[in-house]
Tab-separated table of C-alpha atoms and ligand atoms in Angstrom:
chain	number	residue	atom	x	y	z
A	1	MET	CA	-179.378	100.795	-67.943
A	2	THR	CA	-182.902	102.044	-67.591
A	3	ASP	CA	-183.492	105.635	-66.683
A	4	LYS	CA	-184.600	104.543	-63.257
A	5	VAL	CA	-181.367	102.752	-62.482
A	6	VAL	CA	-179.345	105.696	-63.637
A	7	GLU	CA	-181.347	107.912	-61.364
A	8	LYS	CA	-180.729	105.590	-58.417
A	9	VAL	CA	-177.028	105.486	-59.037
A	10	ALA	CA	-176.921	109.240	-59.236
A	11	VAL	CA	-178.771	109.590	-55.962
A	12	GLN	CA	-176.495	107.145	-54.228
A	13	THR	CA	-173.432	108.927	-55.401
A	14	GLU	CA	-174.811	112.202	-54.217
A	15	GLU	CA	-175.605	110.642	-50.857
A	16	SER	CA	-172.243	109.024	-50.375
A	17	ARG	CA	-170.568	112.265	-51.324
A	18	SER	CA	-172.442	114.186	-48.689
A	19	GLN	CA	-171.746	111.404	-46.222
A	20	SER	CA	-168.028	111.559	-46.683
A	21	ARG	CA	-168.295	115.317	-46.592
A	22	ARG	CA	-169.977	115.119	-43.201
A	23	ALA	CA	-167.281	112.763	-41.959
A	24	PHE	CA	-164.713	115.195	-43.217
A	25	LEU	CA	-166.277	118.152	-41.430
A	26	LYS	CA	-166.746	116.209	-38.234
A	27	GLY	CA	-163.229	114.919	-38.025
A	28	GLY	CA	-161.622	118.188	-39.059
A	29	ALA	CA	-158.708	117.579	-41.401
A	30	ALA	CA	-158.151	114.009	-40.260
A	31	VAL	CA	-160.528	111.258	-41.382
A	32	ALA	CA	-160.454	107.806	-39.800
A	33	GLY	CA	-158.092	105.603	-41.779
A	34	GLY	CA	-155.912	108.406	-43.090
A	35	VAL	CA	-155.443	112.095	-43.560
A	36	LEU	CA	-157.299	113.614	-46.488
A	37	PHE	CA	-156.000	117.143	-46.318
A	38	THR	CA	-153.478	118.330	-43.827
A	39	GLN	CA	-154.421	121.935	-44.358
A	40	ALA	CA	-157.244	123.517	-46.301
A	41	ALA	CA	-156.060	126.586	-48.209
A	42	SER	CA	-157.744	129.640	-46.811
A	43	ALA	CA	-158.949	132.307	-49.218
A	44	ARG	CA	-156.287	134.661	-47.914
A	45	GLU	CA	-153.521	132.190	-48.783
A	46	ILE	CA	-154.512	131.917	-52.430
A	47	GLN	CA	-154.907	135.650	-52.963
A	48	PHE	CA	-152.527	137.269	-55.407
A	49	ASP	CA	-149.426	138.857	-53.955
A	50	PRO	CA	-147.850	141.136	-56.589
A	51	LYS	CA	-144.450	140.860	-54.911
A	52	ARG	CA	-144.328	137.135	-55.621
A	53	ALA	CA	-145.395	137.290	-59.274
A	54	VAL	CA	-143.180	135.282	-61.641
A	55	ALA	CA	-145.344	135.160	-64.769
A	56	PRO	CA	-146.890	138.409	-66.098
A	57	TYR	CA	-150.673	138.957	-66.030
A	58	ALA	CA	-152.290	137.312	-69.066
A	59	GLY	CA	-155.330	138.820	-70.790
A	60	ARG	CA	-158.280	136.856	-72.164
A	61	GLU	CA	-157.039	137.127	-75.745
A	62	GLU	CA	-153.565	135.908	-74.908
A	63	ILE	CA	-155.009	132.932	-73.058
A	64	THR	CA	-157.192	132.053	-76.051
A	65	THR	CA	-154.250	132.305	-78.448
A	66	VAL	CA	-152.028	130.110	-76.277
A	67	LEU	CA	-154.720	127.487	-75.820
A	68	GLN	CA	-155.410	127.421	-79.573
A	69	ASP	CA	-151.705	127.162	-80.439
A	70	GLN	CA	-151.301	124.294	-78.005
A	71	SER	CA	-154.535	122.547	-78.970
A	72	ALA	CA	-154.624	118.741	-78.896
A	73	ARG	CA	-152.732	117.132	-81.783
A	74	LYS	CA	-154.808	116.231	-84.850
A	75	ALA	CA	-152.746	113.127	-85.659
A	76	LEU	CA	-151.980	110.045	-83.584
A	77	GLY	CA	-148.723	109.925	-81.651
A	78	TRP	CA	-145.732	107.633	-82.100
A	79	GLY	CA	-145.588	104.041	-80.958
A	80	VAL	CA	-143.714	103.988	-77.697
A	81	ARG	CA	-142.942	100.275	-78.032
A	82	GLN	CA	-140.391	101.106	-80.730
A	83	TYR	CA	-138.200	102.291	-77.887
A	84	PRO	CA	-137.915	99.437	-75.394
A	85	TYR	CA	-135.365	101.410	-73.404
A	86	GLY	CA	-136.634	104.966	-72.878
A	87	MET	CA	-134.593	108.059	-73.644
A	88	PRO	CA	-134.985	111.691	-72.531
A	89	SER	CA	-137.042	114.099	-74.653
A	90	PRO	CA	-135.204	115.205	-77.824
A	91	PHE	CA	-135.542	118.750	-76.469
A	92	GLU	CA	-133.210	117.802	-73.616
A	93	LYS	CA	-130.400	116.719	-75.909
A	94	GLU	CA	-128.069	119.478	-74.709
A	95	VAL	CA	-128.115	117.975	-71.226
A	96	GLN	CA	-124.970	115.900	-71.522
A	97	ARG	CA	-121.835	114.815	-69.759
A	98	ARG	CA	-119.105	116.964	-71.180
A	99	THR	CA	-115.347	117.101	-71.231
A	100	LEU	CA	-112.771	119.850	-71.690
A	101	GLU	CA	-110.480	119.008	-74.577
A	102	TRP	CA	-107.414	120.537	-72.929
A	103	LEU	CA	-107.992	118.637	-69.703
A	104	THR	CA	-107.777	115.149	-71.213
A	105	PRO	CA	-106.487	115.454	-74.781
A	106	ASP	CA	-105.946	111.696	-74.773
A	107	SER	CA	-109.367	110.144	-75.322
A	108	MET	CA	-108.472	107.029	-73.287
A	109	ALA	CA	-107.743	108.995	-70.125
A	110	SER	CA	-111.085	110.695	-69.961
A	111	ILE	CA	-113.051	112.876	-67.604
A	112	THR	CA	-116.628	113.643	-68.541
A	113	MET	CA	-118.520	115.791	-66.083
A	114	THR	CA	-122.095	115.847	-64.838
A	115	PRO	CA	-124.293	118.820	-65.900
A	116	LEU	CA	-125.245	119.831	-62.350
A	117	GLN	CA	-126.959	122.957	-63.709
A	118	SER	CA	-129.634	120.741	-65.301
A	119	LEU	CA	-130.240	118.322	-62.425
A	120	HIS	CA	-133.081	118.319	-59.907
A	121	GLY	CA	-133.410	116.518	-56.610
A	122	MET	CA	-130.656	114.354	-55.179
A	123	ILE	CA	-130.297	111.612	-57.813
A	124	THR	CA	-128.100	111.706	-60.918
A	125	PRO	CA	-129.602	109.812	-63.886
A	126	ASN	CA	-127.293	106.967	-64.912
A	127	GLY	CA	-126.573	108.389	-68.357
A	128	LEU	CA	-125.308	111.615	-66.763
A	129	HIS	CA	-123.117	110.064	-64.054
A	130	PHE	CA	-119.645	111.614	-64.374
A	131	GLU	CA	-116.927	109.285	-65.587
A	132	ARG	CA	-113.197	109.125	-65.038
A	133	TYR	CA	-110.862	106.584	-66.577
A	134	HIS	CA	-107.109	106.432	-66.416
A	135	GLY	CA	-106.844	103.915	-69.252
A	136	GLY	CA	-110.171	103.811	-71.072
A	137	GLY	CA	-113.419	101.968	-70.458
A	138	ILE	CA	-114.061	98.283	-71.034
A	139	ASN	CA	-117.009	95.961	-71.571
A	140	ILE	CA	-116.850	92.940	-69.306
A	141	ASN	CA	-118.896	89.756	-69.711
A	142	PRO	CA	-120.326	89.166	-66.235
A	143	ASP	CA	-120.367	85.384	-66.757
A	144	GLU	CA	-116.606	85.448	-67.049
A	145	HIS	CA	-115.879	88.022	-64.371
A	146	ARG	CA	-114.656	86.955	-60.908
A	147	LEU	CA	-113.924	88.749	-57.659
A	148	VAL	CA	-110.936	87.264	-55.829
A	149	ILE	CA	-110.167	87.887	-52.154
A	150	HIS	CA	-106.671	86.698	-51.258
A	151	GLY	CA	-103.502	87.551	-49.333
A	152	LEU	CA	-103.584	87.593	-45.528
A	153	VAL	CA	-106.889	85.718	-45.206
A	154	GLU	CA	-107.903	82.367	-43.706
A	155	ARG	CA	-109.827	81.240	-46.797
A	156	PRO	CA	-108.945	82.766	-50.178
A	157	LEU	CA	-112.188	83.079	-52.167
A	158	ILE	CA	-113.389	83.453	-55.743
A	159	PHE	CA	-116.866	84.895	-56.266
A	160	THR	CA	-118.936	84.720	-59.453
A	161	MET	CA	-121.516	87.447	-60.063
A	162	ASP	CA	-124.249	84.939	-59.165
A	163	ASP	CA	-122.485	84.211	-55.857
A	164	LEU	CA	-122.530	87.920	-54.993
A	165	LYS	CA	-126.258	88.189	-55.625
A	166	ARG	CA	-126.961	85.371	-53.114
A	167	PHE	CA	-125.819	87.630	-50.259
A	168	PRO	CA	-128.154	90.115	-48.566
A	169	ALA	CA	-128.405	93.272	-50.691
A	170	GLU	CA	-128.066	96.804	-49.447
A	171	SER	CA	-129.114	100.005	-51.253
A	172	ARG	CA	-127.751	103.421	-50.332
A	173	VAL	CA	-127.906	106.860	-51.904
A	174	LEU	CA	-124.300	108.112	-51.906
A	175	PHE	CA	-122.333	110.748	-53.755
A	176	ALA	CA	-119.128	109.836	-55.572
A	177	GLU	CA	-116.691	112.731	-55.940
A	178	CYS	CA	-113.258	112.782	-57.528
A	179	PRO	CA	-110.897	114.784	-55.270
A	180	ALA	CA	-109.861	116.665	-58.427
A	181	ASN	CA	-113.353	118.211	-58.467
A	182	GLY	CA	-112.741	121.969	-58.540
A	183	ALA	CA	-109.032	121.502	-59.302
A	184	MET	CA	-109.109	123.948	-62.212
A	185	GLU	CA	-110.230	126.670	-59.794
A	186	TRP	CA	-107.340	126.378	-57.301
A	187	LYS	CA	-105.238	129.276	-58.530
A	188	GLY	CA	-108.078	131.456	-59.751
A	189	VAL	CA	-111.362	131.278	-61.601
A	190	GLN	CA	-111.264	129.657	-64.977
A	191	LEU	CA	-114.589	128.273	-66.011
A	192	ASN	CA	-118.125	129.562	-66.105
A	193	SER	CA	-120.331	126.584	-65.331
A	194	VAL	CA	-121.071	124.318	-62.364
A	195	GLN	CA	-120.482	121.497	-64.801
A	196	TRP	CA	-116.796	122.504	-64.816
A	197	THR	CA	-116.418	123.752	-61.259
A	198	HIS	CA	-118.182	120.783	-59.564
A	199	GLY	CA	-119.200	118.218	-62.205
A	200	MET	CA	-116.663	115.531	-61.265
A	201	MET	CA	-119.280	114.178	-58.941
A	202	SER	CA	-122.668	112.465	-59.007
A	203	CYS	CA	-125.108	110.928	-56.551
A	204	VAL	CA	-127.018	107.703	-57.199
A	205	GLU	CA	-128.583	104.825	-55.304
A	206	TRP	CA	-126.015	102.015	-55.203
A	207	THR	CA	-127.059	98.411	-54.586
A	208	GLY	CA	-124.718	95.595	-53.679
A	209	VAL	CA	-123.206	93.505	-50.909
A	210	ARG	CA	-121.507	94.897	-47.835
A	211	LEU	CA	-117.781	94.373	-48.219
A	212	SER	CA	-117.568	93.304	-44.558
A	213	THR	CA	-119.857	90.336	-45.351
A	214	LEU	CA	-117.375	89.072	-47.948
A	215	LEU	CA	-114.316	89.836	-45.815
A	216	LYS	CA	-115.821	87.909	-42.898
A	217	GLU	CA	-116.409	84.948	-45.191
A	218	ALA	CA	-112.716	85.042	-46.140
A	219	GLY	CA	-111.570	85.732	-42.558
A	220	ILE	CA	-108.833	88.370	-42.280
A	221	ARG	CA	-105.693	87.177	-40.489
A	222	PRO	CA	-104.521	89.327	-37.534
A	223	GLU	CA	-101.546	90.676	-39.572
A	224	GLY	CA	-103.904	91.835	-42.340
A	225	THR	CA	-104.305	95.594	-41.933
A	226	TRP	CA	-104.706	96.916	-45.491
A	227	LEU	CA	-106.928	96.091	-48.455
A	228	ILE	CA	-105.654	96.552	-52.000
A	229	PRO	CA	-108.574	96.545	-54.445
A	230	GLU	CA	-107.646	96.335	-58.127
A	231	GLY	CA	-109.635	96.954	-61.318
A	232	ALA	CA	-109.682	94.711	-64.395
A	233	ASP	CA	-109.199	97.569	-66.910
A	234	ALA	CA	-105.954	98.782	-68.493
A	235	SER	CA	-105.260	101.288	-65.703
A	236	GLY	CA	-105.032	98.546	-63.070
A	237	MET	CA	-106.538	101.130	-60.751
A	238	ALA	CA	-105.618	100.376	-57.134
A	239	ARG	CA	-105.726	102.211	-53.813
A	240	SER	CA	-104.684	101.108	-50.315
A	241	ILE	CA	-107.597	101.055	-47.889
A	242	PRO	CA	-107.259	100.394	-44.150
A	243	VAL	CA	-109.112	97.240	-43.072
A	244	GLU	CA	-111.225	99.230	-40.554
A	245	LEU	CA	-112.519	101.432	-43.371
A	246	GLY	CA	-113.217	98.393	-45.556
A	247	MET	CA	-115.090	96.737	-42.673
A	248	ASP	CA	-117.116	99.905	-42.013
A	249	ASP	CA	-119.679	100.704	-44.734
A	250	CYS	CA	-117.989	99.814	-48.039
A	251	MET	CA	-119.936	97.861	-50.647
A	252	ILE	CA	-119.337	95.773	-53.729
A	253	ALA	CA	-122.058	97.326	-55.896
A	254	TYR	CA	-123.658	95.711	-58.929
A	255	ALA	CA	-126.475	98.199	-59.499
A	256	GLN	CA	-127.042	101.956	-59.697
A	257	ASN	CA	-130.469	103.577	-59.619
A	258	GLY	CA	-132.183	100.219	-59.868
A	259	GLU	CA	-130.421	98.799	-62.927
A	260	ALA	CA	-127.092	97.069	-63.503
A	261	LEU	CA	-124.053	99.360	-63.269
A	262	ARG	CA	-123.355	101.229	-66.473
A	263	PRO	CA	-120.177	100.076	-68.275
A	264	GLU	CA	-118.512	103.437	-67.646
A	265	ASN	CA	-119.249	103.215	-63.916
A	266	GLY	CA	-117.727	99.786	-63.401
A	267	TYR	CA	-119.944	97.010	-64.830
A	268	PRO	CA	-120.400	94.359	-63.561
A	269	ILE	CA	-119.098	95.317	-60.069
A	270	ARG	CA	-117.323	98.202	-58.407
A	271	LEU	CA	-116.126	99.113	-54.958
A	272	VAL	CA	-118.140	101.813	-53.169
A	273	VAL	CA	-116.343	103.676	-50.381
A	274	PRO	CA	-118.997	106.019	-48.918
A	275	GLY	CA	-117.846	109.595	-48.342
A	276	CYS	CA	-114.356	108.910	-49.682
A	277	GLU	CA	-112.402	110.016	-52.767
A	278	ALA	CA	-113.964	108.411	-55.849
A	279	ASN	CA	-110.576	107.135	-57.020
A	280	MET	CA	-110.850	104.573	-54.202
A	281	TRP	CA	-114.125	103.324	-55.728
A	282	VAL	CA	-112.339	100.825	-57.972
A	283	LYS	CA	-114.452	99.962	-61.026
A	284	HIS	CA	-114.554	96.511	-62.641
A	285	ILE	CA	-113.050	95.283	-59.377
A	286	ARG	CA	-111.364	91.903	-59.896
A	287	ARG	CA	-109.538	91.331	-56.646
A	288	ILE	CA	-108.872	92.513	-53.135
A	289	GLN	CA	-105.517	91.580	-51.738
A	290	VAL	CA	-105.167	91.761	-47.938
A	291	THR	CA	-101.701	92.988	-46.909
A	292	ASP	CA	-99.878	94.293	-43.837
A	293	LYS	CA	-98.877	97.619	-45.410
A	294	PRO	CA	-100.155	100.127	-47.951
A	295	LEU	CA	-99.112	99.532	-51.543
A	296	GLN	CA	-97.889	103.079	-52.362
A	297	HIS	CA	-99.422	102.515	-55.786
A	298	ARG	CA	-99.004	105.020	-58.624
A	299	GLU	CA	-102.507	106.332	-57.886
A	300	GLU	CA	-101.614	107.284	-54.306
A	301	THR	CA	-98.109	108.669	-54.922
A	302	SER	CA	-97.806	110.401	-58.301
A	303	LYS	CA	-101.530	111.215	-58.184
A	304	TYR	CA	-104.098	111.976	-55.513
A	305	THR	CA	-101.530	113.401	-53.106
A	306	GLU	CA	-101.535	116.959	-51.859
A	307	LEU	CA	-98.514	119.225	-52.158
A	308	MET	CA	-98.457	121.379	-49.026
A	309	PRO	CA	-97.038	124.938	-48.719
A	310	ASP	CA	-93.872	123.653	-46.960
A	311	GLY	CA	-93.103	121.317	-49.859
A	312	THR	CA	-94.121	118.109	-48.097
A	313	VAL	CA	-96.688	115.835	-49.619
A	314	GLN	CA	-99.735	114.499	-47.904
A	315	ASN	CA	-100.904	111.110	-49.148
A	316	MET	CA	-103.628	108.671	-48.102
A	317	SER	CA	-106.383	111.273	-47.936
A	318	PHE	CA	-109.685	109.430	-47.786
A	319	TYR	CA	-112.744	111.509	-46.883
A	320	MET	CA	-114.231	114.322	-48.962
A	321	GLU	CA	-114.900	117.460	-46.884
A	322	ALA	CA	-118.238	119.241	-46.533
A	323	ASN	CA	-118.994	121.266	-49.639
A	324	SER	CA	-121.857	123.012	-51.446
A	325	VAL	CA	-122.721	124.894	-54.602
A	326	ILE	CA	-125.634	126.997	-55.815
A	327	THR	CA	-126.785	125.409	-59.074
A	328	TYR	CA	-129.522	127.984	-59.776
A	329	PRO	CA	-128.982	130.781	-60.427
A	330	SER	CA	-125.485	129.906	-61.621
A	331	PRO	CA	-123.345	130.897	-64.637
A	332	ASP	CA	-125.403	128.830	-67.103
A	333	PHE	CA	-128.431	131.038	-66.442
A	334	LYS	CA	-129.322	134.696	-66.864
A	335	MET	CA	-131.609	136.592	-64.499
A	336	GLN	CA	-134.974	137.445	-66.092
A	337	GLY	CA	-135.126	140.854	-64.414
A	338	PRO	CA	-135.748	142.064	-60.854
A	339	GLY	CA	-138.275	140.086	-58.801
A	340	ARG	CA	-138.728	136.937	-56.806
A	341	TYR	CA	-136.269	134.011	-57.220
A	342	VAL	CA	-135.349	130.869	-55.358
A	343	ALA	CA	-131.660	130.043	-54.930
A	344	LYS	CA	-131.277	126.265	-55.221
A	345	GLY	CA	-128.261	124.096	-54.668
A	346	ILE	CA	-126.572	120.935	-53.498
A	347	ALA	CA	-124.688	120.353	-50.238
A	348	TRP	CA	-122.775	117.239	-49.195
A	349	SER	CA	-120.211	115.913	-46.748
A	350	GLY	CA	-118.096	112.771	-46.805
A	351	ARG	CA	-118.179	112.758	-43.001
A	352	GLY	CA	-121.913	112.271	-42.580
A	353	LYS	CA	-125.048	114.385	-42.830
A	354	VAL	CA	-125.336	118.013	-43.824
A	355	ASP	CA	-126.404	119.919	-40.710
A	356	HIS	CA	-127.273	123.247	-42.314
A	357	VAL	CA	-126.482	125.524	-45.256
A	358	ASP	CA	-126.157	129.310	-45.164
A	359	ILE	CA	-126.345	131.637	-48.139
A	360	THR	CA	-124.897	135.118	-48.589
A	361	PHE	CA	-125.839	137.590	-51.314
A	362	ASP	CA	-123.209	140.186	-50.382
A	363	GLY	CA	-119.948	138.262	-50.531
A	364	GLY	CA	-120.077	136.963	-46.968
A	365	ARG	CA	-121.142	139.944	-44.814
A	366	ASN	CA	-124.643	138.635	-44.092
A	367	TRP	CA	-125.765	135.020	-44.042
A	368	THR	CA	-129.251	133.450	-44.064
A	369	GLU	CA	-129.992	129.819	-43.355
A	370	ALA	CA	-131.449	127.949	-46.329
A	371	LYS	CA	-134.198	125.308	-46.176
A	372	LEU	CA	-133.160	121.672	-46.712
A	373	THR	CA	-135.616	120.389	-49.320
A	374	SER	CA	-134.599	116.753	-49.889
A	375	ALA	CA	-134.058	113.789	-47.606
A	376	VAL	CA	-130.984	114.448	-45.452
A	377	LEU	CA	-128.893	111.274	-45.742
A	378	PRO	CA	-125.293	110.741	-44.652
A	379	LYS	CA	-122.693	111.017	-47.456
A	380	ALA	CA	-125.397	111.922	-49.995
A	381	TRP	CA	-126.339	115.091	-51.814
A	382	THR	CA	-128.751	117.249	-49.849
A	383	ARG	CA	-130.846	119.856	-51.627
A	384	PHE	CA	-131.283	123.374	-50.246
A	385	GLU	CA	-133.348	126.394	-51.280
A	386	LEU	CA	-133.753	130.004	-50.240
A	387	GLU	CA	-136.232	132.530	-51.650
A	388	PHE	CA	-134.951	135.997	-52.351
A	389	ASP	CA	-136.094	139.230	-53.951
A	390	TRP	CA	-133.704	140.607	-56.522
A	391	ASP	CA	-133.845	144.379	-56.689
A	392	GLY	CA	-131.587	144.407	-59.749
A	393	SER	CA	-128.390	145.381	-57.951
A	394	GLU	CA	-125.118	143.461	-58.104
A	395	LEU	CA	-125.009	140.332	-55.902
A	396	LEU	CA	-122.161	138.088	-54.725
A	397	MET	CA	-123.795	134.749	-53.914
A	398	MET	CA	-122.102	131.978	-51.956
A	399	SER	CA	-123.281	128.929	-50.030
A	400	ARG	CA	-121.627	127.400	-46.975
A	401	THR	CA	-122.243	123.940	-45.520
A	402	THR	CA	-121.851	122.966	-41.886
A	403	ASP	CA	-121.898	119.176	-41.489
A	404	GLU	CA	-122.950	117.081	-38.506
A	405	THR	CA	-119.368	116.963	-37.186
A	406	GLY	CA	-119.480	120.776	-36.865
A	407	TYR	CA	-117.030	121.303	-39.753
A	408	VAL	CA	-117.714	124.562	-41.589
A	409	GLN	CA	-116.903	124.864	-45.294
A	410	PRO	CA	-114.120	127.479	-45.667
A	411	ASN	CA	-113.907	130.323	-48.152
A	412	MET	CA	-111.025	130.415	-50.626
A	413	PRO	CA	-108.674	132.712	-48.611
A	414	GLN	CA	-109.097	130.447	-45.560
A	415	MET	CA	-108.404	127.382	-47.664
A	416	ARG	CA	-105.307	128.899	-49.263
A	417	GLU	CA	-103.933	129.843	-45.849
A	418	ILE	CA	-103.817	126.166	-44.854
A	419	GLU	CA	-103.147	124.494	-48.175
A	420	GLY	CA	-101.100	127.105	-50.071
A	421	THR	CA	-101.379	127.290	-53.849
A	422	ASN	CA	-99.547	124.193	-55.083
A	423	ASN	CA	-102.261	121.709	-54.288
A	424	VAL	CA	-104.607	120.376	-56.938
A	425	TYR	CA	-106.951	118.139	-54.963
A	426	HIS	CA	-109.659	118.766	-52.372
A	427	ARG	CA	-110.459	122.314	-53.432
A	428	THR	CA	-113.646	122.355	-51.403
A	429	ALA	CA	-113.874	126.062	-50.560
A	430	MET	CA	-116.955	128.086	-51.474
A	431	VAL	CA	-117.332	129.472	-54.982
A	432	THR	CA	-118.813	132.905	-55.641
A	433	TRP	CA	-121.394	133.696	-58.307
A	434	LYS	CA	-121.537	137.368	-59.221
A	435	ILE	CA	-124.906	138.490	-60.541
A	436	HIS	CA	-124.317	141.545	-62.695
A	437	ALA	CA	-126.599	144.495	-61.949
A	438	HIS	CA	-129.751	144.627	-64.081
A	439	ASN	CA	-128.813	148.007	-65.548
A	440	SER	CA	-125.133	147.223	-66.191
A	441	GLU	CA	-123.413	146.194	-69.418
A	442	PHE	CA	-123.791	142.491	-68.539
A	443	GLY	CA	-127.244	142.976	-66.997
A	444	GLY	CA	-128.419	139.840	-65.179
A	445	MET	CA	-125.508	137.670	-66.320
A	446	ILE	CA	-123.942	135.368	-63.752
A	447	GLU	CA	-120.185	134.994	-63.478
A	448	ASN	CA	-117.814	132.796	-61.494
A	449	VAL	CA	-115.535	135.198	-59.583
A	450	GLN	CA	-112.971	134.300	-56.990
A	451	PHE	CA	-113.478	135.794	-53.601
B	1	MTE	N1	-110.918	100.328	-62.663
B	1	MTE	C1	-110.903	101.650	-62.519
B	1	MTE	N2	-111.521	102.180	-61.464
B	1	MTE	C2	-111.530	103.513	-61.286
B	1	MTE	C3	-110.869	104.378	-62.202
B	1	MTE	C4	-110.233	103.790	-63.322
B	1	MTE	O1	-109.631	104.447	-64.179
B	1	MTE	N3	-110.271	102.412	-63.456
B	1	MTE	N4	-110.875	105.730	-61.969
B	1	MTE	C5	-111.109	106.149	-60.598
B	1	MTE	C6	-111.325	107.566	-60.455
B	1	MTE	S1	-109.950	108.536	-60.534
B	1	MTE	C7	-112.565	108.090	-60.178
B	1	MTE	S2	-112.755	109.727	-59.878
B	1	MTE	C8	-113.769	107.240	-60.140
B	1	MTE	C9	-114.837	107.744	-61.059
B	1	MTE	O2	-115.958	106.931	-61.016
B	1	MTE	P1	-117.018	107.014	-62.197
B	1	MTE	O3	-116.277	106.941	-63.499
B	1	MTE	O4	-117.970	105.895	-61.998
B	1	MTE	O5	-117.699	108.335	-62.039
B	1	MTE	O6	-113.471	105.890	-60.495
B	1	MTE	C10	-112.277	105.402	-59.961
B	1	MTE	N5	-112.182	104.008	-60.216
B	2	MO	MO1	-110.523	110.755	-59.866
């Protein structure tokens, strides 16, 4: 380019810049064809407010030292193509699904729980999805796997995995929660981490075929009132599901978060029963038998039943109640000293959308409504946040969800009044995090206490 051309280009750029600037000023914030800035920050808004400071003031020398220490690397980096399937940073290696040895000493019957304390947003990464097996995991060759629909139907059917993918697909963000979530906390507090108090649950985007589409293709006979899905693994996992529930919003899913199901979550296909106990979400599903009565299978008699205070047993519980937990600050963290914090957590309800979440810092005397900070989808995790100033005194933090049906999450005394102390499942009452006073022996530590 000659000097002249360069000059011309420069002038043009300058001109077009001032042109678009004029358009911007003329149209206010909105410019034809789209919004450039919804709100220009006023000088007052970006002024320093000492009350909100999180990081301490840094001097010129400190800044120089930090920048020099973190200067650009002198050597070339590593070849990313060596890792065709990406993994998290090695510095995140402590973020893992974990199990409690005493809970499932037999390695085949496993429960590994999701590290909720390390998650952000409303999606659980596939490698951290909790896992529960009654008889160990299996690897299934999808070319050999079949889904059979039989029993009280007009046309018994056998689907290959390719057949299933020819149907319209549906993707939905949904939580899956084992009703044993929180079970270890029924009689009193036991464990100091949200991974243990609430980690038998995850939330991912499931993709698959609506179950009703397949059932309609088979045609349910008028006497057919129950569905009995069964898994292909050693546990022969089965649960009885009323036909109306199966015809509602259930899915046969083949993908989670955009990729094929993980082996431990049911590859190549699993049943998804939105909002309901995860034990109904039969993995490696191989058949659905249509019957005229529930099966009273092992998994709905000896397990997943609730022993009531009067000694009777309640079975066939389906939906998971509204629930919530503060994941930060929570027992895995320690307060950094008095100042500004944001309480962050997850709320969910098997009956639909979260309506609102309230937070208390004084064990339930005063409540403040939190802000919902994610999409609010039915039967999915919903994120909430609330800013607070910690003056260093002892706090008793709890969160309480109200769902769209008007159901309000109970506290533990309220829950015990109805359910007694013999039950194991559906412990969905609030938990309490005690923040120890800054100047106390356990200054700033966070403890699970029962309230
Ligand atoms: N085939 C089969 N499906 C199963 C199970 C099983 O052991 N085998 N466990 C059930 C239970 S008890 C739960 S809580 C959920 C857990 O789903 P996840 O392992 O994908 O998190 O799967 C359910 N489906
Ligand atoms: Mo479960």
